[in-house]
Amino acid sequence: MKDAQPHPAVDPGQRPRAVVDHELCAGVSQCLRAAPGAFQLDEHLLSVFVPTGEYTLDELEQAAEFCPMGAISLVDGIEVAGD
Amino acid sequence: MTSIAIDEATAPHLDDLLSDQAINDPDTYFRRCREDSPVRWNDRWHGWIVTGYDEVVVGFRDHRRLSSDRFRGPFARDLAETRTRYAELIEFMSRWMFTSDRPYHTHLRSLVNAAFTPRSVERLRPRIHELVRDLAEPLRGGRVVDFMAEFAFQLPVIVIAEYLGIPPEARNDVRKLSEDLGALIFVQGSSGDRFANGEKAKNGLVEIIRPVVQARTDAPQDDLISAMVHADLDGDRFTEDEVISNAVLMVFAGHETTMNLLANGVTAFSRFPDQWELLRSDPDGLARRATEEVLRLAGPIKANARWAREDIELGGQQLKANDRVLLVQHAAGHDPAAFADPDRLDISRWPNRHVAFGSGIHTCLGAPLSRLEAQEAFAFLAREFASVEVVTPRITYVPNLVSHGPTELDVRFHS
């Protein structure tokens, strides 16, 4: 994935987060089903991650796996105990 | 391509979507449409032809107001006569996700999506590489080959049949039946023959696929039909008929389209030999961008139809409820407002936000698989062959509104 955007820096211990690459996202909206609290559509009907939303790590992983465009990645290096 | 001044008196009528120019030189034809208006009323098709990039993207994303449902609205009227005679076929097609709206679409798409993931597709890469290598054998020796029959036709049907879990001995039947079913879907109109052949093809494919579905219900294997049968999203599951319908959809949808993508790619590289040279300099590194660029320049699907559920404004035009709308992906990829020098193949073009796979909730499910097959094929062929020469003197394209692929393509690969 040499064209993926760099991940923003994240403090250890923070909640798991995702990034949506808008070069790849086509607004298929499968992530909204997998993790309804974590994603919403912007004015172009493309998906954006909502860091303040209600979601679990499982849901985020499913959203990333089911994205047919491969547009969602989880921010590296996050291990959340007990999530 | 050199631009040719068009004599208004001899240029084909802009309303003729099946004119020689529209079919065989869509770059020019849709440029003329776009220059007239990016959202243009077409009296003959009796609907709006959308050729501007921004308008096509908006059209694809606005699934709420622009319906894909072929069994309601203005397209349903075309089916009125056939509806009673071919009730079972219509019922079968109504379970396809690409012609359904929400909420039923969400049920189908989410379950298929859970089975058909980019990761499960990526696992096919070594096998696809092997198939490309074997299928490329007859292309060697500098002889003229029928590229469709020898290569482009073979790869996608083998890949989709293996991925689904269809037994190898059924492959030849699948190939023939999926062509016949494709003829039903991709062609306009509703002549009786087309439906009769389509129904026969559908029944043939169901006969092949139903036993596979039933076998996988009790004994799942590592294939797509097993994954579909056992997909479960919080208790939402497929019925057996839905698995069969959508497996049939994947067979024909993944077959003709990828075949045409491969053929259009070879045609494009023959027109732009400098780009073949460039690809040869780094086949693995450039195959991904090359594939996206072929999709933009000459994708296998020209256009997709929708209809307006309510009055909407698009590209400065007022669309009325029940109007037909043709979203022309090919034209969007050639809009100079979105792509510099749009009629030229440039495999270093990036980003390349073409809409060859559509956009929004109906974005092509098979996109990752189609991309993978094309990447592997273009990279392998570029590594093996110094140049590619189309021998067919004047390529003609299949005369329909939806697909874009050559009727025949004789090619010589030079080593």
XYZ file of C-alpha atoms in Angstrom:
498
model
C 0.000 0.000 0.000
C 2.557 2.547 -1.050
C -0.102 5.160 -1.716
C -1.765 4.987 1.697
C -1.718 8.141 3.733
C 0.560 8.181 6.757
C -1.210 7.415 9.991
C -1.568 10.248 12.428
C 0.464 9.883 15.580
C -1.528 8.377 18.417
C -0.794 8.181 22.109
C -0.464 4.649 23.479
C -3.454 3.692 25.568
C -5.887 5.695 23.487
C -8.928 4.001 21.987
C -8.448 2.115 18.696
C -8.923 4.358 15.720
C -9.349 4.018 11.982
C -8.454 6.125 8.977
C -10.372 6.218 5.718
C -8.287 6.823 2.606
C -10.402 9.081 0.397
C -8.357 8.173 -2.659
C -9.885 4.720 -2.323
C -13.255 5.212 -0.595
C -16.207 5.052 -2.992
C -18.994 5.511 -0.458
C -20.003 1.837 -0.528
C -21.064 2.320 3.114
C -20.421 -1.226 4.325
C -18.413 0.254 7.222
C -21.545 2.000 8.460
C -23.129 -1.392 8.902
C -20.091 -3.056 10.494
C -19.359 -0.202 12.904
C -22.353 2.156 12.905
C -20.957 4.303 15.695
C -17.545 4.769 14.142
C -18.282 6.029 10.650
C -20.518 8.552 8.971
C -20.833 9.975 5.472
C -19.508 13.420 4.625
C -21.091 15.869 2.178
C -19.657 13.878 -0.764
C -21.199 10.701 0.688
C -17.743 9.325 1.464
C -17.038 7.655 4.785
C -15.289 9.485 7.601
C -14.143 8.058 10.933
C -15.774 9.536 14.043
C -13.224 9.216 16.871
C -15.752 10.293 19.490
C -18.300 7.655 18.436
C -19.398 4.447 20.138
C -17.615 1.405 18.736
C -15.512 -1.602 19.645
C -12.200 -2.847 18.273
C -14.050 -5.859 16.798
C -16.374 -3.575 14.893
C -13.495 -1.513 13.532
C -11.644 -4.635 12.432
C -14.759 -5.885 10.669
C -15.257 -2.531 8.946
C -11.660 -2.639 7.687
C -11.939 -6.245 6.543
C -15.299 -5.801 4.769
C -14.378 -2.589 2.951
C -14.389 -3.679 -0.705
C -12.127 -0.757 -1.641
C -9.546 -1.544 1.042
C -9.894 2.082 2.118
C -9.989 1.584 5.894
C -6.988 0.863 8.055
C -6.646 0.692 11.789
C -4.147 2.998 13.350
C -1.031 0.949 14.150
C 0.305 0.099 17.542
C -2.853 0.278 19.595
C -3.603 -2.477 22.064
C -6.542 -1.693 24.266
C -6.742 -3.879 27.316
C -10.142 -5.323 28.094
C -11.805 -3.944 24.943
C -5.866 10.427 -31.040
C -5.956 13.266 -33.504
C -9.072 15.310 -33.162
C -11.228 15.361 -36.222
C -13.405 18.327 -37.002
C -16.959 17.128 -37.113
C -19.135 18.218 -39.914
C -22.491 18.893 -38.318
C -24.267 17.667 -41.430
C -22.615 14.225 -41.427
C -21.985 13.693 -37.698
C -24.288 11.052 -36.259
C -27.233 12.367 -34.341
C -26.463 12.932 -30.664
C -29.593 11.015 -29.717
C -28.319 7.842 -31.377
C -26.609 5.909 -28.570
C -26.098 2.960 -30.907
C -24.622 4.881 -33.848
C -21.312 3.677 -35.291
C -19.585 6.583 -33.563
C -21.247 5.968 -30.181
C -20.240 2.301 -30.245
C -16.860 2.412 -31.992
C -15.560 5.837 -30.989
C -17.221 6.526 -27.641
C -14.522 9.067 -26.669
C -15.662 11.369 -29.468
C -19.357 10.620 -29.226
C -19.628 11.257 -25.492
C -17.410 14.343 -25.779
C -19.973 15.744 -28.203
C -22.766 14.899 -25.758
C -20.867 16.469 -22.838
C -20.063 19.605 -24.804
C -23.734 19.971 -25.647
C -24.647 19.471 -21.977
C -23.124 17.242 -19.277
C -26.680 16.215 -18.415
C -28.483 15.990 -21.738
C -32.012 14.939 -22.619
C -32.009 12.150 -25.202
C -35.299 11.918 -27.035
C -34.671 8.503 -28.529
C -33.609 6.815 -25.294
C -36.209 8.950 -23.575
C -34.020 9.899 -20.654
C -31.062 11.924 -19.428
C -27.530 11.074 -20.566
C -25.018 12.099 -17.888
C -21.484 12.587 -19.213
C -19.826 15.085 -16.826
C -17.513 13.584 -14.205
C -18.989 15.429 -11.218
C -22.543 14.731 -12.308
C -21.857 11.012 -12.842
C -20.276 10.729 -9.375
C -23.191 12.547 -7.738
C -25.596 10.322 -9.679
C -23.946 7.126 -8.443
C -23.765 8.285 -4.833
C -27.376 9.488 -4.658
C -28.942 6.042 -4.397
C -31.828 7.444 -2.385
C -33.167 9.562 -5.222
C -31.756 7.660 -8.205
C -33.099 4.138 -8.103
C -31.465 0.972 -9.469
C -34.700 -1.006 -9.181
C -35.459 -2.437 -12.619
C -38.728 -3.977 -11.515
C -40.426 -0.733 -10.549
C -40.530 2.670 -12.220
C -40.017 3.423 -15.941
C -37.863 0.351 -16.718
C -40.551 -1.927 -15.333
C -42.869 -0.789 -18.136
C -40.434 -2.339 -20.651
C -40.921 -5.601 -18.806
C -44.731 -5.492 -18.771
C -45.121 -8.008 -21.594
C -42.395 -10.337 -20.436
C -43.367 -10.171 -16.778
C -46.094 -12.774 -17.009
C -44.380 -15.061 -19.528
C -41.068 -15.036 -17.703
C -42.341 -14.558 -14.154
C -39.856 -17.006 -12.704
C -36.877 -15.382 -14.434
C -37.985 -11.935 -13.249
C -38.369 -13.298 -9.716
C -34.846 -14.733 -9.928
C -33.417 -11.422 -11.140
C -35.230 -9.481 -8.443
C -32.899 -11.162 -5.923
C -29.856 -9.550 -7.555
C -28.278 -6.783 -5.562
C -27.353 -4.576 -8.482
C -30.955 -4.108 -9.529
C -32.333 -3.614 -6.023
C -32.696 -0.641 -3.712
C -32.392 -0.353 0.038
C -33.364 -1.914 2.354
C -33.278 -5.228 0.418
C -29.993 -4.226 -1.207
C -28.339 -3.825 2.208
C -29.281 -7.384 3.165
C -27.849 -8.855 -0.056
C -24.778 -6.672 -0.373
C -23.690 -6.938 3.256
C -23.852 -10.727 3.248
C -22.056 -11.088 -0.075
C -19.567 -8.500 1.067
C -18.810 -10.438 4.245
C -17.869 -13.427 2.064
C -16.220 -11.625 -0.859
C -13.586 -9.623 1.029
C -10.433 -8.110 -0.485
C -8.429 -10.439 1.793
C -10.140 -13.563 0.478
C -9.519 -12.271 -3.061
C -5.854 -11.551 -2.378
C -5.390 -15.219 -1.429
C -6.115 -16.055 -5.090
C -3.055 -14.152 -6.347
C -0.638 -17.113 -6.642
C -3.248 -19.195 -8.469
C -4.086 -16.313 -10.831
C -0.399 -15.819 -11.521
C -0.107 -19.507 -12.421
C -3.177 -19.361 -14.696
C -1.869 -16.259 -16.491
C 1.452 -17.998 -17.105
C -0.218 -21.106 -18.533
C -2.752 -19.197 -20.640
C 0.027 -16.994 -22.076
C 1.821 -20.038 -23.580
C -0.166 -19.970 -26.858
C 0.621 -16.251 -27.246
C 4.307 -17.012 -27.743
C 6.138 -17.457 -31.035
C 5.004 -14.236 -32.702
C 1.913 -15.803 -34.252
C -1.410 -14.007 -34.636
C -3.785 -15.109 -31.871
C -7.467 -14.589 -31.220
C -6.854 -12.807 -27.911
C -10.451 -13.073 -26.706
C -10.774 -16.811 -27.257
C -7.249 -17.782 -26.254
C -6.724 -15.602 -23.229
C -9.200 -12.894 -22.204
C -12.170 -15.270 -22.281
C -10.418 -18.020 -20.349
C -8.878 -16.361 -17.329
C -11.967 -14.775 -15.709
C -14.243 -17.773 -16.114
C -11.697 -20.176 -14.611
C -10.992 -17.794 -11.736
C -14.623 -17.124 -10.831
C -15.597 -20.790 -11.164
C -12.752 -21.883 -8.886
C -13.390 -19.092 -6.393
C -17.091 -19.950 -6.159
C -16.370 -23.667 -5.881
C -17.942 -24.842 -9.144
C -16.486 -28.204 -10.217
C -13.987 -28.012 -13.122
C -16.001 -30.386 -15.312
C -18.867 -27.867 -15.377
C -16.635 -25.034 -16.538
C -17.360 -25.245 -20.267
C -21.097 -25.231 -19.645
C -20.714 -22.287 -17.282
C -18.812 -20.358 -19.929
C -21.509 -20.828 -22.570
C -24.447 -20.234 -20.232
C -22.966 -17.111 -18.713
C -22.501 -15.636 -22.193
C -26.153 -16.255 -22.979
C -27.274 -14.753 -19.697
C -24.982 -11.761 -20.264
C -26.747 -11.143 -23.570
C -30.002 -10.795 -21.657
C -28.622 -8.320 -19.152
C -26.313 -6.153 -21.225
C -28.550 -5.554 -24.216
C -31.399 -3.067 -24.319
C -34.920 -3.884 -25.345
C -36.994 -6.915 -24.532
C -37.271 -9.119 -27.590
C -38.777 -12.513 -26.895
C -35.750 -14.512 -28.017
C -33.454 -12.774 -25.643
C -35.642 -13.639 -22.692
C -36.167 -17.209 -23.865
C -32.394 -17.736 -24.215
C -31.742 -15.905 -20.965
C -34.197 -18.103 -19.116
C -32.641 -21.248 -20.546
C -29.176 -20.032 -19.534
C -30.369 -19.106 -16.069
C -31.917 -22.559 -15.597
C -28.717 -24.219 -16.777
C -26.589 -22.248 -14.335
C -28.994 -22.944 -11.469
C -28.769 -26.664 -12.244
C -24.984 -26.470 -11.893
C -24.918 -24.231 -8.827
C -27.781 -25.565 -6.688
C -26.073 -28.894 -5.903
C -22.904 -27.023 -4.935
C -24.889 -24.804 -2.577
C -26.607 -27.817 -1.059
C -23.345 -29.706 -0.615
C -21.648 -26.707 1.029
C -24.524 -26.237 3.461
C -23.539 -29.433 5.288
C -19.857 -29.523 4.409
C -18.359 -26.051 3.916
C -15.114 -25.722 1.999
C -12.707 -22.881 1.389
C -14.738 -21.245 -1.380
C -17.111 -18.357 -1.927
C -20.330 -20.385 -2.082
C -19.525 -21.884 1.339
C -18.810 -18.404 2.699
C -22.116 -17.118 1.322
C -24.115 -20.061 2.639
C -22.669 -19.593 6.114
C -22.475 -15.769 6.204
C -24.250 -14.494 9.307
C -24.425 -10.842 10.328
C -26.245 -10.668 13.659
C -28.676 -13.350 12.529
C -29.162 -11.925 9.023
C -28.576 -14.797 6.601
C -29.124 -15.686 2.950
C -31.873 -18.007 1.817
C -30.760 -20.803 -0.492
C -32.432 -19.069 -3.453
C -30.569 -15.852 -2.703
C -27.215 -17.647 -2.644
C -28.013 -19.286 -5.977
C -29.241 -16.048 -7.585
C -26.192 -14.096 -6.489
C -23.737 -16.864 -7.387
C -25.222 -16.815 -10.896
C -24.896 -13.027 -10.912
C -21.208 -13.307 -10.033
C -20.542 -15.829 -12.773
C -21.784 -13.657 -15.602
C -20.906 -10.269 -14.071
C -17.320 -11.262 -13.394
C -16.801 -12.953 -16.690
C -17.591 -10.711 -19.650
C -16.438 -7.585 -17.817
C -12.973 -8.837 -16.911
C -12.614 -10.340 -20.379
C -13.272 -6.908 -21.899
C -10.948 -5.191 -19.431
C -8.084 -7.437 -20.545
C -8.919 -6.955 -24.230
C -9.309 -3.179 -23.912
C -5.991 -3.028 -22.072
C -4.152 -4.850 -24.837
C -5.821 -2.561 -27.401
C -4.814 0.547 -25.444
C -1.193 -0.564 -25.083
C -1.037 -1.274 -28.799
C -2.225 2.311 -29.453
C 0.250 3.757 -26.930
C 3.452 1.691 -27.287
C 5.428 4.153 -25.137
C 3.217 3.148 -22.204
C 3.972 -0.529 -22.813
C 7.662 0.367 -22.723
C 7.107 2.182 -19.452
C 5.207 -0.764 -17.953
C 8.027 -3.073 -19.027
C 10.515 -0.977 -17.082
C 8.808 -1.986 -13.805
C 5.923 -4.430 -14.396
C 5.249 -5.268 -10.749
C 5.579 -1.694 -9.586
C 3.404 -0.174 -12.304
C 0.773 -2.873 -12.876
C -1.587 -1.376 -10.317
C -1.615 2.107 -11.821
C -1.677 0.696 -15.341
C -4.819 -1.260 -14.498
C -6.549 1.824 -13.075
C -5.612 3.786 -16.181
C -7.023 1.146 -18.526
C -10.199 1.131 -16.423
C -10.453 4.904 -16.864
C -9.595 5.033 -20.560
C -11.525 1.966 -21.728
C -13.320 0.279 -18.860
C -15.515 -2.719 -19.679
C -18.718 -1.007 -18.549
C -19.718 2.150 -20.386
C -22.793 3.141 -18.455
C -25.370 2.200 -15.841
C -29.032 3.181 -15.826
C -31.020 4.690 -12.974
C -34.404 6.388 -12.638
C -35.437 9.379 -10.566
C -37.649 8.627 -7.583
C -38.462 12.320 -7.238
C -37.757 15.632 -8.989
C -34.049 16.437 -8.738
C -31.621 18.996 -10.082
C -28.472 17.580 -11.703
C -25.885 19.545 -13.673
C -28.260 22.480 -14.003
C -31.073 20.350 -15.415
C -34.407 19.632 -13.806
C -35.033 15.894 -13.731
C -38.607 14.836 -13.096
C -39.783 11.905 -11.016
C -39.750 8.702 -13.128
C -37.246 10.080 -15.657
C -34.619 7.606 -16.840
C -30.998 8.527 -16.193
C -27.944 6.979 -17.881
C -24.753 7.483 -15.870
C -21.966 7.167 -18.444
C -18.817 6.049 -16.644
C -16.849 6.032 -19.874
C -17.645 9.702 -20.449
C -16.803 10.615 -16.837
C -13.340 9.100 -17.325
C -12.798 11.314 -20.377
C -14.022 14.584 -18.875
C -11.173 17.105 -19.286
C -12.392 18.904 -16.162
C -11.401 15.809 -14.153
C -8.507 14.284 -16.146
C -5.781 16.110 -18.059
C -5.369 14.929 -21.663
C -8.172 12.418 -21.060
C -8.048 10.458 -24.326
C -4.425 9.485 -23.752
C -3.244 6.371 -21.887
C -0.854 7.509 -19.152
C -0.070 4.720 -16.705
C 1.683 7.091 -14.326
C -1.561 9.022 -13.814
C -2.224 9.292 -10.073
C -4.522 9.819 -8.315
C -6.917 8.235 -10.764
C -10.430 8.588 -9.421
C -12.213 6.988 -12.374
C -15.671 5.537 -11.859
C -15.276 2.419 -13.981
C -16.641 0.377 -11.052
C -19.344 2.932 -10.287
C -19.461 4.609 -6.907
C -21.656 4.571 -3.822
C -23.530 1.587 -2.426
C -23.627 -0.281 -5.755
C -19.873 -0.026 -6.398
C -18.788 -3.192 -8.192
C -18.382 -6.006 -5.681
C -15.903 -7.751 -7.959
C -13.592 -4.745 -8.237
C -10.776 -6.296 -6.152
C -10.906 -9.538 -8.149
C -11.074 -7.805 -11.510
C -8.149 -5.561 -10.527
C -6.109 -8.527 -9.380
C -6.644 -10.451 -12.618
C -5.772 -7.437 -14.769
C -2.709 -6.545 -12.682
C -1.354 -10.071 -12.899
C -2.083 -10.324 -16.632
C -0.637 -6.937 -17.624
C 2.473 -7.429 -15.462
C 3.137 -10.909 -16.836
C 2.557 -9.966 -20.485
C 4.740 -6.864 -20.142
C 7.548 -8.932 -18.637
C 7.376 -11.535 -21.390
C 6.722 -9.512 -24.529
C 8.580 -6.545 -26.015
C 5.534 -5.205 -27.810
C 1.901 -5.891 -28.542
C 0.370 -5.340 -31.961
C -3.343 -5.414 -32.730
C -3.717 -7.037 -36.127
C -7.480 -6.585 -36.552
C -7.664 -3.737 -39.094
C -10.575 -1.872 -37.573
C -11.794 -2.920 -34.156
C -15.552 -2.905 -33.768
C -17.233 -2.999 -30.391
C -20.262 -4.885 -29.137
C -23.274 -2.756 -30.035
C -24.975 -2.083 -26.724
C -25.342 0.702 -24.182
C -23.719 -0.989 -21.246
C -20.596 -2.913 -22.122
C -17.487 -1.844 -24.007
C -15.453 -4.613 -25.544
C -14.259 -5.650 -28.998
C -16.265 -8.114 -31.081
C -12.959 -9.723 -32.072
C -9.334 -8.968 -31.431
C -6.454 -10.535 -33.319
C -3.173 -9.755 -31.647
C 0.488 -10.501 -32.179
C 2.843 -10.430 -29.198
C 6.463 -9.828 -30.107
C 9.171 -11.188 -27.865
